[in-house]
Structure formats: C-alpha cells, structure tokens
Short mmCIF file of N, CA, C and O in Angstrom, two decimals:
data_model
loop_
_atom_site.label_atom_id
_atom_site.label_comp_id
_atom_site.label_asym_id
_atom_site.label_seq_id
_atom_site.Cartn_x
_atom_site.Cartn_y
_atom_site.Cartn_z
N MET W 24 -3.81 -1.85 -6.60
CA MET W 24 -3.58 -0.44 -6.08
C MET W 24 -4.93 0.38 -5.46
O MET W 24 -5.06 0.93 -5.06
N PHE W 25 -6.07 -0.18 -6.03
CA PHE W 25 -7.39 -0.14 -5.50
C PHE W 25 -8.10 -1.00 -4.53
O PHE W 25 -8.89 -1.50 -4.42
N ALA W 26 -6.99 -1.95 -3.93
CA ALA W 26 -7.54 -2.79 -2.57
C ALA W 26 -8.10 -2.22 -1.38
O ALA W 26 -8.66 -3.02 -1.10
N HIS W 27 -7.84 -1.08 -1.30
CA HIS W 27 -8.61 0.02 -0.31
C HIS W 27 -10.02 -0.50 -0.48
O HIS W 27 -10.79 0.06 0.47
N GLU W 28 -10.68 -0.61 -1.45
CA GLU W 28 -11.81 -0.32 -1.96
C GLU W 28 -12.71 -1.90 -1.42
O GLU W 28 -13.73 -1.73 -0.90
N TRP W 29 -11.73 -2.64 -0.91
CA TRP W 29 -12.97 -3.98 -0.51
C TRP W 29 -12.81 -3.70 1.07
O TRP W 29 -11.97 -2.99 1.60
N PRO W 30 -13.94 -3.88 1.47
CA PRO W 30 -14.09 -3.78 2.83
C PRO W 30 -13.34 -4.28 4.07
O PRO W 30 -13.25 -3.91 5.16
N TRP W 31 -12.52 -5.23 3.58
CA TRP W 31 -11.95 -6.10 4.72
C TRP W 31 -10.29 -6.51 4.32
O TRP W 31 -9.52 -7.02 5.21
N LEU W 32 -10.03 -6.62 2.98
CA LEU W 32 -8.89 -6.76 2.01
C LEU W 32 -7.51 -6.19 2.82
O LEU W 32 -6.95 -6.60 3.47
N PRO W 33 -7.41 -4.63 2.74
CA PRO W 33 -6.42 -4.22 3.46
C PRO W 33 -6.36 -4.14 4.73
O PRO W 33 -4.95 -4.50 5.41
N GLU W 34 -7.22 -4.36 5.67
CA GLU W 34 -6.89 -4.38 7.24
C GLU W 34 -6.21 -5.94 7.17
O GLU W 34 -5.46 -6.03 8.04
N PHE W 35 -6.65 -7.03 6.52
CA PHE W 35 -6.27 -8.17 6.49
C PHE W 35 -4.66 -8.34 6.22
O PHE W 35 -3.87 -8.58 6.99
N ILE W 36 -4.43 -7.53 5.01
CA ILE W 36 -3.33 -7.69 4.45
C ILE W 36 -1.99 -6.88 5.56
O ILE W 36 -0.85 -7.58 5.41
N MET W 37 -2.52 -5.97 6.01
CA MET W 37 -1.64 -4.86 6.44
C MET W 37 -1.32 -5.23 7.98
O MET W 37 -0.53 -5.14 8.64
N SER W 38 -2.26 -6.21 8.50
CA SER W 38 -1.96 -6.71 9.97
C SER W 38 -1.43 -8.10 9.92
O SER W 38 -0.90 -8.59 10.80
N MET W 39 -0.97 -8.94 8.53
CA MET W 39 -0.51 -9.77 8.79
C MET W 39 1.14 -9.88 9.14
O MET W 39 1.58 -8.95 9.44
N ASN W 40 1.70 -10.70 9.73
CA ASN W 40 2.91 -10.93 10.61
C ASN W 40 3.31 -9.90 11.07
O ASN W 40 4.12 -9.24 11.27
N GLN W 41 2.19 -9.54 11.97
CA GLN W 41 2.47 -8.70 13.07
C GLN W 41 2.62 -7.00 12.57
O GLN W 41 3.68 -6.29 12.86
N PHE W 42 1.95 -6.57 11.54
CA PHE W 42 1.88 -5.71 10.84
C PHE W 42 3.41 -5.45 10.01
O PHE W 42 3.92 -4.40 10.05
N ALA W 43 3.97 -6.23 9.46
CA ALA W 43 5.33 -6.15 9.06
C ALA W 43 5.42 -5.36 7.83
O ALA W 43 6.34 -4.21 7.84
N ALA W 44 4.61 -5.36 6.80
CA ALA W 44 4.38 -4.35 5.89
C ALA W 44 4.60 -2.87 6.40
O ALA W 44 5.26 -1.98 5.89
N VAL W 45 3.74 -2.70 7.54
CA VAL W 45 3.41 -1.28 8.05
C VAL W 45 5.06 -0.82 8.66
O VAL W 45 5.20 0.22 8.44
N SER W 46 5.36 -1.80 9.32
CA SER W 46 6.60 -1.67 10.06
C SER W 46 7.78 -1.43 9.08
O SER W 46 8.53 -0.43 9.29
N ARG W 47 7.90 -2.03 8.12
CA ARG W 47 9.03 -1.71 6.87
C ARG W 47 8.78 -0.63 6.46
O ARG W 47 9.52 0.24 6.18
N SER W 48 7.39 0.02 6.13
CA SER W 48 7.02 1.20 5.22
C SER W 48 7.34 2.49 6.49
O SER W 48 8.03 3.19 5.92
N LEU W 49 7.06 2.10 7.39
CA LEU W 49 7.54 3.35 8.50
C LEU W 49 8.82 3.50 8.76
O LEU W 49 9.22 4.29 8.79
N TYR W 50 9.67 2.27 9.03
CA TYR W 50 11.09 2.15 9.45
C TYR W 50 11.86 2.61 8.26
O TYR W 50 12.71 3.56 8.52
N GLY W 51 11.51 2.58 7.00
CA GLY W 51 12.51 3.18 6.05
C GLY W 51 13.57 2.55 5.93
O GLY W 51 14.29 3.22 4.83
N GLY W 52 14.39 1.92 6.87
CA GLY W 52 15.61 1.48 6.62
C GLY W 52 16.80 2.23 7.79
O GLY W 52 16.22 3.13 8.57
N PRO W 53 17.88 1.71 7.40
CA PRO W 53 18.70 2.35 8.83
C PRO W 53 18.78 3.49 8.64
O PRO W 53 19.57 4.29 9.63
N GLY W 54 18.73 4.49 7.91
CA GLY W 54 18.91 6.00 7.78
C GLY W 54 17.64 6.49 8.81
O GLY W 54 18.23 7.73 9.04
N ASN W 55 16.83 6.03 9.07
CA ASN W 55 15.70 6.50 9.90
C ASN W 55 16.40 6.58 11.65
O ASN W 55 16.17 5.60 12.14
N LYS W 56 16.78 7.78 11.82
CA LYS W 56 17.37 7.74 13.33
C LYS W 56 16.43 8.28 14.15
O LYS W 56 16.48 8.09 15.09
N TYR W 57 15.33 8.73 13.49
CA TYR W 57 14.07 8.75 14.65
C TYR W 57 13.14 7.62 14.65
O TYR W 57 12.02 8.22 15.71
N MET W 58 12.69 6.62 14.32
CA MET W 58 12.04 5.51 14.51
C MET W 58 12.99 4.12 15.13
O MET W 58 13.66 3.76 14.24
N THR W 59 12.60 4.01 16.19
CA THR W 59 13.24 3.00 17.04
C THR W 59 12.66 1.92 16.99
O THR W 59 11.36 1.66 16.66
N GLU W 60 13.02 0.46 17.26
CA GLU W 60 12.27 -0.70 17.70
C GLU W 60 11.23 -0.55 18.37
O GLU W 60 9.99 -0.65 18.43
N GLU W 61 11.52 0.33 19.53
CA GLU W 61 10.50 0.56 20.69
C GLU W 61 9.37 1.32 20.04
O GLU W 61 8.06 1.09 20.35
N ASP W 62 9.67 2.27 19.02
CA ASP W 62 8.72 3.11 18.62
C ASP W 62 7.88 2.33 17.61
O ASP W 62 6.56 2.31 17.82
N LEU W 63 8.33 1.14 16.79
CA LEU W 63 7.96 0.49 15.96
C LEU W 63 6.69 -0.59 17.21
O LEU W 63 5.58 -0.82 16.53
N GLU W 64 7.15 -0.90 18.06
CA GLU W 64 6.32 -1.66 18.94
C GLU W 64 5.19 -0.95 19.23
O GLU W 64 4.00 -1.31 19.30
N ALA W 65 5.15 0.16 19.36
CA ALA W 65 4.13 1.26 20.05
C ALA W 65 3.00 1.40 18.78
O ALA W 65 1.99 1.36 19.06
N VAL W 66 3.64 1.37 17.49
CA VAL W 66 2.76 1.77 16.22
C VAL W 66 1.96 0.13 16.38
O VAL W 66 0.80 0.32 15.71
N ARG W 67 3.03 -0.85 16.40
CA ARG W 67 2.03 -2.31 16.04
C ARG W 67 1.02 -2.37 17.25
O ARG W 67 -0.23 -2.89 16.76
N TYR W 68 1.39 -1.77 18.31
CA TYR W 68 0.23 -1.99 19.40
C TYR W 68 -1.07 -1.09 19.17
O TYR W 68 -2.00 -1.68 18.94
N GLY W 69 -0.76 0.12 18.54
CA GLY W 69 -1.78 0.99 18.17
C GLY W 69 -2.81 0.62 17.45
O GLY W 69 -3.56 0.34 17.06
N LEU W 70 -2.10 -0.11 16.19
CA LEU W 70 -2.48 -0.43 15.02
C LEU W 70 -3.34 -1.77 15.46
O LEU W 70 -4.29 -2.20 14.46
N SER W 71 -2.84 -2.75 16.31
CA SER W 71 -3.66 -3.62 16.68
C SER W 71 -5.03 -3.72 17.50
O SER W 71 -6.14 -4.15 17.68
N ARG W 72 -5.23 -2.17 17.96
CA ARG W 72 -6.58 -1.63 18.39
C ARG W 72 -7.69 -1.86 17.48
O ARG W 72 -7.37 -1.58 16.17
N PRO W 73 -8.57 -2.36 18.02
CA PRO W 73 -9.99 -2.53 17.03
C PRO W 73 -10.43 -1.24 16.48
O PRO W 73 -10.37 -0.24 16.89
N GLY W 74 -10.23 -1.38 15.05
CA GLY W 74 -10.71 -0.24 14.10
C GLY W 74 -9.71 0.64 13.77
O GLY W 74 -9.72 1.25 12.68
N SER W 75 -8.59 0.51 14.27
CA SER W 75 -7.53 1.72 14.07
C SER W 75 -6.98 1.45 12.59
O SER W 75 -6.61 2.25 12.13
N LEU W 76 -6.69 0.55 12.15
CA LEU W 76 -6.22 0.08 10.79
C LEU W 76 -7.73 0.60 9.73
O LEU W 76 -7.15 1.36 8.75
N THR W 77 -8.60 0.70 10.12
CA THR W 77 -9.86 1.11 9.56
C THR W 77 -9.96 2.72 9.28
O THR W 77 -9.99 3.30 8.31
N PHE W 78 -9.52 3.19 10.27
CA PHE W 78 -9.47 4.65 10.41
C PHE W 78 -8.63 5.38 9.34
O PHE W 78 -8.73 6.33 8.55
N GLY W 79 -7.34 4.57 9.26
CA GLY W 79 -6.11 5.09 8.21
C GLY W 79 -6.70 4.68 6.75
O GLY W 79 -6.60 5.68 5.99
N ILE W 80 -7.20 3.46 6.68
CA ILE W 80 -7.54 3.08 5.09
C ILE W 80 -8.80 3.71 4.96
O ILE W 80 -9.00 4.56 3.46
N ASN W 81 -9.47 4.46 5.57
CA ASN W 81 -10.56 5.17 5.18
C ASN W 81 -10.40 6.23 4.73
O ASN W 81 -11.11 7.04 3.81
N TYR W 82 -9.17 6.87 4.90
CA TYR W 82 -8.72 8.09 4.31
C TYR W 82 -8.64 7.74 2.66
O TYR W 82 -9.12 8.68 1.63
N TYR W 83 -8.10 6.80 2.30
CA TYR W 83 -8.08 6.44 0.94
C TYR W 83 -9.13 5.96 0.21
O TYR W 83 -9.62 6.10 -0.87
N ARG W 84 -9.87 5.40 1.19
CA ARG W 84 -11.70 4.98 0.33
C ARG W 84 -12.24 6.30 0.52
O ARG W 84 -12.78 6.09 -0.73
N GLY W 85 -12.23 7.26 0.91
CA GLY W 85 -12.79 8.28 0.60
C GLY W 85 -12.20 9.44 -0.26
O GLY W 85 -12.71 10.22 -0.88
N ASN W 86 -10.83 9.27 -0.68
CA ASN W 86 -10.27 9.98 -1.40
C ASN W 86 -9.82 9.70 -2.60
O ASN W 86 -9.43 10.45 -3.52
N MET W 87 -9.73 8.39 -2.85
CA MET W 87 -9.05 7.69 -3.86
C MET W 87 -10.09 6.48 -4.51
O MET W 87 -9.54 5.59 -4.95
N SER W 88 -11.28 6.90 -4.12
CA SER W 88 -12.25 5.65 -4.59
C SER W 88 -12.75 5.90 -5.94
O SER W 88 -12.79 6.81 -6.47
N LEU W 89 -12.94 4.52 -6.70
CA LEU W 89 -13.21 4.40 -7.86
C LEU W 89 -14.72 4.90 -8.08
O LEU W 89 -15.17 5.28 -9.13
N PHE W 90 -15.47 5.02 -6.94
CA PHE W 90 -16.86 4.92 -7.00
C PHE W 90 -17.46 6.47 -6.42
O PHE W 90 -18.65 6.68 -6.56
N SER W 91 -16.91 7.31 -5.66
CA SER W 91 -16.97 8.53 -5.34
C SER W 91 -16.58 9.48 -6.40
O SER W 91 -15.91 9.48 -7.44
N LYS W 92 -17.45 10.76 -6.11
CA LYS W 92 -17.59 11.56 -7.51
C LYS W 92 -16.74 12.82 -6.51
O LYS W 92 -17.15 13.18 -5.95
N ARG W 93 -15.86 13.02 -7.23
CA ARG W 93 -15.17 14.36 -6.63
C ARG W 93 -16.06 15.66 -6.46
O ARG W 93 -15.67 16.20 -5.62
N GLU W 94 -17.13 15.73 -7.42
CA GLU W 94 -18.24 17.02 -7.74
C GLU W 94 -18.68 16.82 -6.08
O GLU W 94 -19.07 18.02 -5.78
N GLU W 95 -19.02 15.92 -5.60
CA GLU W 95 -19.41 15.87 -4.07
C GLU W 95 -18.90 16.24 -2.81
O GLU W 95 -19.72 16.08 -1.94
N ARG W 96 -17.61 16.20 -2.77
CA ARG W 96 -16.92 16.89 -1.67
C ARG W 96 -17.03 17.96 -1.41
O ARG W 96 -17.48 19.34 -2.27
N LYS W 97 -16.93 18.43 -0.21
CA LYS W 97 -17.05 19.88 0.26
C LYS W 97 -15.81 20.70 0.32
O LYS W 97 -14.78 19.92 0.33
N SER W 98 -16.14 21.76 0.27
CA SER W 98 -14.91 22.45 0.27
C SER W 98 -14.11 22.90 1.68
O SER W 98 -14.87 23.04 2.71
N VAL W 99 -12.82 22.58 2.35
CA VAL W 99 -12.26 23.03 3.33
C VAL W 99 -12.45 24.48 3.65
O VAL W 99 -11.67 25.20 2.53
N LEU W 100 -12.97 25.23 4.64
CA LEU W 100 -12.92 26.54 4.19
C LEU W 100 -12.18 27.25 5.86
O LEU W 100 -11.64 28.60 5.54
N CYS W 101 -11.31 26.59 6.40
CA CYS W 101 -10.49 26.93 7.27
C CYS W 101 -9.12 26.79 6.74
O CYS W 101 -8.69 26.30 5.71
N PRO W 102 -8.28 27.76 6.79
CA PRO W 102 -6.73 27.84 6.87
C PRO W 102 -6.07 26.65 7.00
O PRO W 102 -6.47 25.81 7.99
N THR W 103 -5.33 26.11 5.85
CA THR W 103 -4.92 24.66 6.03
C THR W 103 -3.31 24.89 5.61
O THR W 103 -3.07 25.33 4.63
N ILE W 104 -2.67 23.60 5.88
CA ILE W 104 -0.98 23.80 5.47
C ILE W 104 -1.18 22.34 4.83
O ILE W 104 -1.74 21.29 5.81
N LEU W 105 -0.53 22.26 4.01
CA LEU W 105 -0.18 21.11 3.62
C LEU W 105 1.51 20.76 3.35
O LEU W 105 2.13 21.68 2.85
N ILE W 106 2.08 20.05 4.09
CA ILE W 106 3.30 19.76 4.27
C ILE W 106 3.90 18.38 3.51
O ILE W 106 3.63 17.75 3.46
N TRP W 107 4.82 18.82 2.30
CA TRP W 107 5.25 17.92 1.46
C TRP W 107 6.58 17.85 1.28
O TRP W 107 7.58 18.57 1.36
N ALA W 108 7.02 16.65 0.93
CA ALA W 108 8.80 16.34 0.74
C ALA W 108 9.02 16.03 -0.74
O ALA W 108 7.84 15.52 -1.20
N THR W 109 10.09 16.78 -1.12
CA THR W 109 10.33 16.52 -2.42
C THR W 109 10.95 15.04 -2.68
O THR W 109 10.93 14.43 -3.68
N GLY W 110 11.22 13.99 -1.46
CA GLY W 110 11.95 13.19 -1.95
C GLY W 110 10.75 11.93 -1.48
O GLY W 110 11.42 10.71 -1.37
N ASP W 111 9.74 11.89 -1.59
CA ASP W 111 8.73 11.25 -1.40
C ASP W 111 8.24 10.53 -2.73
O ASP W 111 8.09 10.82 -3.58
N LYS W 112 8.71 9.02 -2.32
CA LYS W 112 8.72 7.72 -3.33
C LYS W 112 7.31 7.53 -3.80
O LYS W 112 7.17 6.84 -4.76
N TYR W 113 6.23 7.66 -2.57
CA TYR W 113 5.00 7.35 -3.27
C TYR W 113 4.30 8.17 -3.90
O TYR W 113 3.25 7.96 -4.75
N LEU W 114 4.51 9.62 -3.52
CA LEU W 114 3.76 10.80 -4.07
C LEU W 114 4.44 11.94 -4.14
O LEU W 114 5.06 12.46 -3.82
N ASP W 115 4.43 12.44 -5.68
CA ASP W 115 4.97 13.30 -6.24
C ASP W 115 4.77 14.33 -5.90
O ASP W 115 3.51 14.88 -5.63
N VAL W 116 5.43 15.74 -5.80
CA VAL W 116 5.48 16.95 -5.43
C VAL W 116 4.40 17.66 -6.46
O VAL W 116 3.69 18.47 -5.74
N ALA W 117 4.00 17.11 -7.73
CA ALA W 117 2.91 17.58 -8.38
C ALA W 117 1.72 17.57 -7.79
O ALA W 117 0.50 18.44 -8.00
N PHE W 118 1.50 16.68 -6.94
CA PHE W 118 0.16 16.46 -6.04
C PHE W 118 -0.08 17.72 -5.35
O PHE W 118 -1.07 17.69 -4.76
N THR W 119 0.81 18.59 -5.04
CA THR W 119 0.89 19.71 -4.34
C THR W 119 -0.44 20.73 -5.02
O THR W 119 -0.65 21.94 -4.05
N THR W 120 -0.45 20.61 -6.18
CA THR W 120 -1.32 21.70 -7.00
C THR W 120 -2.74 21.26 -7.53
O THR W 120 -2.97 19.99 -7.27
N GLY W 121 -3.73 22.20 -7.48
CA GLY W 121 -4.92 21.75 -8.06
C GLY W 121 -5.91 21.74 -6.96
O GLY W 121 -6.90 21.11 -7.29
N HIS W 122 -5.45 22.10 -5.74
CA HIS W 122 -6.61 21.61 -4.66
C HIS W 122 -7.59 23.28 -4.41
O HIS W 122 -8.17 23.07 -3.59
N GLU W 123 -7.45 23.88 -4.71
CA GLU W 123 -8.18 25.09 -4.68
C GLU W 123 -9.74 25.22 -4.82
O GLU W 123 -10.28 25.97 -3.95
N LYS W 124 -9.98 24.53 -5.71
CA LYS W 124 -11.55 23.94 -5.55
C LYS W 124 -12.00 23.20 -4.50
O LYS W 124 -12.98 23.76 -4.05
N TYR W 125 -11.11 22.88 -3.54
CA TYR W 125 -11.61 22.09 -2.45
C TYR W 125 -11.02 22.58 -1.03
O TYR W 125 -11.61 22.67 0.01
N VAL W 126 -9.85 23.50 -1.25
CA VAL W 126 -9.33 24.04 -0.01
C VAL W 126 -9.25 25.61 -0.49
O VAL W 126 -8.24 25.92 -1.38
N GLN W 127 -9.93 26.59 0.14
CA GLN W 127 -10.03 27.84 -0.15
C GLN W 127 -8.50 28.64 0.45
O GLN W 127 -8.30 29.84 -0.45
N ASP W 128 -8.14 28.28 1.66
CA ASP W 128 -6.77 29.14 1.94
C ASP W 128 -6.20 27.77 2.32
O ASP W 128 -5.82 27.55 3.50
N MET W 129 -4.83 27.49 1.26
CA MET W 129 -3.95 26.22 1.72
C MET W 129 -2.48 27.14 1.22
O MET W 129 -2.34 27.81 0.38
N THR W 130 -1.88 26.53 2.34
CA THR W 130 -0.39 26.76 2.45
C THR W 130 0.44 25.87 2.20
O THR W 130 0.14 24.64 2.79
N VAL W 131 1.19 25.83 1.19
CA VAL W 131 1.94 24.39 0.76
C VAL W 131 3.42 24.88 1.41
O VAL W 131 4.33 25.71 0.92
N ALA W 132 4.04 24.00 2.09
CA ALA W 132 5.18 24.07 2.53
C ALA W 132 5.89 22.71 2.32
O ALA W 132 5.58 21.52 2.54
N ILE W 133 7.20 23.02 1.04
CA ILE W 133 7.78 21.88 0.74
C ILE W 133 9.01 21.77 1.48
O ILE W 133 9.90 22.69 1.98
N ILE W 134 9.28 20.50 1.93
CA ILE W 134 10.41 20.20 2.57
C ILE W 134 11.53 19.22 1.75
O ILE W 134 11.12 18.76 0.93
N GLU W 135 12.68 20.20 1.37
CA GLU W 135 13.41 19.53 0.32
C GLU W 135 13.93 18.31 0.86
O GLU W 135 14.61 18.01 2.10
N GLY W 136 14.09 17.21 0.10
CA GLY W 136 14.57 16.02 0.54
C GLY W 136 13.33 15.23 1.21
O GLY W 136 12.20 15.27 0.64
N GLY W 137 13.51 14.67 2.25
CA GLY W 137 12.61 14.10 3.04
C GLY W 137 12.10 12.88 2.30
O GLY W 137 12.94 12.26 1.20
N ASN W 138 10.84 12.11 3.10
CA ASN W 138 10.25 11.26 2.10
C ASN W 138 8.94 11.09 2.53
O ASN W 138 8.30 12.04 3.08
N HIS W 139 8.33 10.03 2.35
CA HIS W 139 6.55 10.04 2.81
C HIS W 139 6.55 10.25 4.18
O HIS W 139 5.26 10.49 4.77
N PHE W 140 7.53 9.99 4.98
CA PHE W 140 7.56 10.28 6.50
C PHE W 140 8.57 11.37 6.89
O PHE W 140 9.17 10.96 7.73
N THR W 141 8.34 12.27 6.10
CA THR W 141 9.14 13.59 6.32
C THR W 141 9.17 14.34 8.08
O THR W 141 9.82 14.57 8.17
N HIS W 142 7.73 13.79 8.50
CA HIS W 142 7.76 14.07 9.92
C HIS W 142 8.66 13.57 11.06
O HIS W 142 9.00 14.00 11.86
N GLN W 143 9.05 12.56 10.52
CA GLN W 143 10.04 11.16 11.08
C GLN W 143 11.17 11.69 10.61
O GLN W 143 12.18 11.74 11.59
N TYR W 144 11.88 11.81 9.38
CA TYR W 144 13.12 11.93 8.94
C TYR W 144 13.69 13.56 9.20
O TYR W 144 14.93 13.95 9.10
N ASN W 145 12.37 14.41 9.12
CA ASN W 145 12.93 15.77 8.99
C ASN W 145 12.05 16.56 10.03
O ASN W 145 11.29 17.57 9.90
N PRO W 146 12.08 16.30 11.38
CA PRO W 146 11.44 16.81 12.38
C PRO W 146 11.29 18.20 12.61
O PRO W 146 10.45 19.07 12.79
N ASP W 147 12.42 18.57 12.54
CA ASP W 147 12.87 20.42 12.50
C ASP W 147 12.31 21.14 11.88
O ASP W 147 11.52 22.17 11.96
N GLU W 148 12.32 20.46 10.43
CA GLU W 148 11.71 21.43 9.29
C GLU W 148 10.26 21.30 9.31
O GLU W 148 9.38 22.24 9.03
N VAL W 149 9.82 20.19 9.61
CA VAL W 149 8.14 20.08 9.86
C VAL W 149 7.37 20.84 10.69
O VAL W 149 6.73 21.89 10.66
N ASN W 150 8.61 21.02 12.10
CA ASN W 150 7.99 21.78 13.10
C ASN W 150 7.92 23.25 12.68
O ASN W 150 7.18 24.12 13.32
N ARG W 151 9.03 23.78 12.24
CA ARG W 151 9.26 24.83 12.02
C ARG W 151 7.98 25.44 10.97
O ARG W 151 7.50 26.43 11.08
N ALA W 152 7.83 24.64 10.06
CA ALA W 152 6.59 24.95 9.01
C ALA W 152 5.64 25.05 9.62
O ALA W 152 4.48 25.79 9.56
N MET W 153 4.96 24.05 10.50
CA MET W 153 3.93 24.22 11.53
C MET W 153 4.01 25.56 12.39
O MET W 153 2.67 25.98 12.28
N ARG W 154 4.87 25.80 12.87
CA ARG W 154 5.26 26.58 13.92
C ARG W 154 4.85 28.41 13.03
O ARG W 154 4.27 29.28 13.63
N GLN W 155 5.31 28.24 11.57
CA GLN W 155 5.57 29.21 11.06
C GLN W 155 3.86 29.68 10.30
O GLN W 155 3.39 30.70 10.26
N PHE W 156 3.14 28.74 10.04
CA PHE W 156 1.91 28.71 9.57
C PHE W 156 0.79 29.58 10.57
O PHE W 156 0.16 30.50 9.67
N PRO W 157 0.95 29.52 11.80
CA PRO W 157 -0.27 30.56 12.22
C PRO W 157 0.15 31.84 12.40
O PRO W 157 -0.49 32.76 12.42
N GLU W 158 1.23 32.09 12.35
CA GLU W 158 1.97 33.45 12.27
C GLU W 158 1.79 34.42 11.01
O GLU W 158 1.70 35.24 11.27
N ARG W 159 1.74 33.12 9.83
CA ARG W 159 1.60 34.13 8.64
C ARG W 159 0.08 34.81 8.69
O ARG W 159 -0.08 35.66 7.89
N GLU W 160 -0.91 34.47 9.52
CA GLU W 160 -2.19 34.45 9.38
C GLU W 160 -2.07 36.14 10.49
O GLU W 160 -2.63 36.90 9.92
N GLN W 161 -1.28 35.92 11.09
CA GLN W 161 -1.10 37.22 12.33
C GLN W 161 -0.45 38.28 11.47
O GLN W 161 -0.81 39.34 11.51
N GLU W 162 0.39 37.84 10.48
CA GLU W 162 1.09 39.19 9.62
C GLU W 162 0.24 39.49 8.59
O GLU W 162 0.58 40.90 8.25
N GLY W 163 -0.61 38.82 7.93
CA GLY W 163 -1.48 39.28 7.02
C GLY W 163 -2.40 40.29 7.57
O GLY W 163 -2.54 41.21 7.49
#
C-alpha cells in the first residue's frame, strides 16, 4: 500500500511490460468507449518520457506519506472544485468531506455512477460540473 514511499520502486513496477498495469487501470475494460488503443498508446508514450511517472507518483508521496505531517500542509486559498464519482472502486465518496482545514472554498461535484476515471467514462457530466463551477462565483 505504501510502495510509493520508495524512491524508485513504483516507477519501476509501473513501467514494466510497457506500462501494462497503468494501461489496464486506465482502460478499465470493454465498457470504456472513450479510451481507444490509440489513446492508450499516447498514454504509454507520455509515461515513457523522463520523469513523467515520478510527477504522478509524487502526488501520493506528498499526500499519503507515512513520514509527512498533515499539520505542515498549507491551505489552498483559491476557489476549488473536487469532482468525484460514486462508483470509484479505489476511493470512497466519504473522502470528499473533511477538507475544510486545507481548502477554504471548495465545491464538491458528485457524479453518480462513474468510476476512478470518470472524466473518461462520464465526460459530459464532468465538463458540465467544470463549466458550472465558475458560474457559481458570478451568481454569488
């Protein structure tokens, strides 16, 4: 669970077999009409660029570290939208609460169904939430 803590291990594992684990995770199976083999090839190419895997893994290193202290984190001051799908098999919708200490102005947009890659499976709903987000600032 905390393999991302190692300085090289996750990059090595994720790059094995031409990024097969990443490709399987992104593709998600035959129900994904938005991710083609051509798209996967573009993702694999992008991931093969020097440092690109490390950028993504650093998110987990910075936010799920056994060694960092949450108290040391700075607050996000700008308006923020968190888009979450109820069908995410990796992260429960309960994780959308409790961020008030770190994000002062956060709007949570829940996409019914969807999954961990809801921007691919539910692009219309995600785009709608993103378009409505700045409009809420103008209405208020």
